[in-house]
């Protein structure tokens, strides 16, 4: 699954906690993110968006979607990390906007809710996501 010069894909850089939207080989938008708090928590590699959910439930603590206590925020875009089915690692919103731009997550890519909502509207299922150190 190589990156193409045409079309849209995402690049996430863990070192800088930045997500870039690339269209036809050019970066068209960059947004801050939060990634894994320890090395290895956020997987690296090339993945695809395989699930999209509005107001996702936080299953681990049974917090419904839309609840202000829900750490997943307003949107979920799950990645096809092997063995996860698109429900373990993903790009999602947050209920802690002050933490965006740092390495604080349990492995997912957190974004400001306004940024993840923009991304959700513009990235279809199947969008390639490259996660780099």
XYZ file of C-alpha atoms in Angstrom, residues 56-117:
62
model
C -18.647 7.325 19.527
C -19.267 5.432 22.756
C -16.268 5.019 25.049
C -16.796 1.318 25.650
C -14.037 0.792 28.220
C -15.872 2.964 30.772
C -19.374 2.797 29.244
C -19.536 6.544 28.539
C -22.124 7.343 25.854
C -21.331 9.358 22.761
C -21.960 13.056 23.228
C -21.308 12.934 26.982
C -18.853 15.703 28.044
C -16.885 13.076 30.007
C -16.280 11.005 26.846
C -12.551 11.165 25.989
C -13.216 10.247 22.326
C -14.848 13.587 21.597
C -17.279 13.990 18.714
C -15.823 11.750 15.975
C -13.935 8.452 15.520
C -12.051 7.285 12.427
C -10.701 3.794 13.066
C -7.506 2.510 11.476
C -6.902 -0.996 10.139
C -4.035 -1.790 12.485
C -3.671 -5.601 12.219
C -5.864 -7.529 14.649
C -8.006 -4.556 15.721
C -10.906 -4.323 13.258
C -10.736 -0.531 13.240
C -11.969 -0.157 16.822
C -8.741 -0.049 18.849
C -6.567 2.614 17.207
C -8.069 5.652 15.607
C -8.127 9.362 15.002
C -10.657 10.960 17.343
C -11.684 14.093 19.183
C -11.082 14.843 22.834
C -12.615 16.198 26.006
C -9.177 17.569 26.995
C -8.276 20.155 24.352
C -5.419 21.521 26.478
C -3.470 18.260 25.903
C -3.419 18.518 22.100
C 0.114 18.993 20.784
C 1.700 16.661 23.336
C 2.369 12.963 23.790
C -0.339 11.909 26.257
C -2.600 9.300 24.636
C -2.850 5.550 25.153
C -2.059 5.035 21.465
C -4.756 6.831 19.483
C -4.392 10.124 17.676
C -6.392 12.806 19.495
C -7.464 16.034 17.818
C -9.403 19.141 18.719
C -13.072 18.391 18.082
C -13.370 21.133 15.438
C -10.355 19.663 13.577
C -11.561 16.048 13.734
C -15.001 17.140 12.534
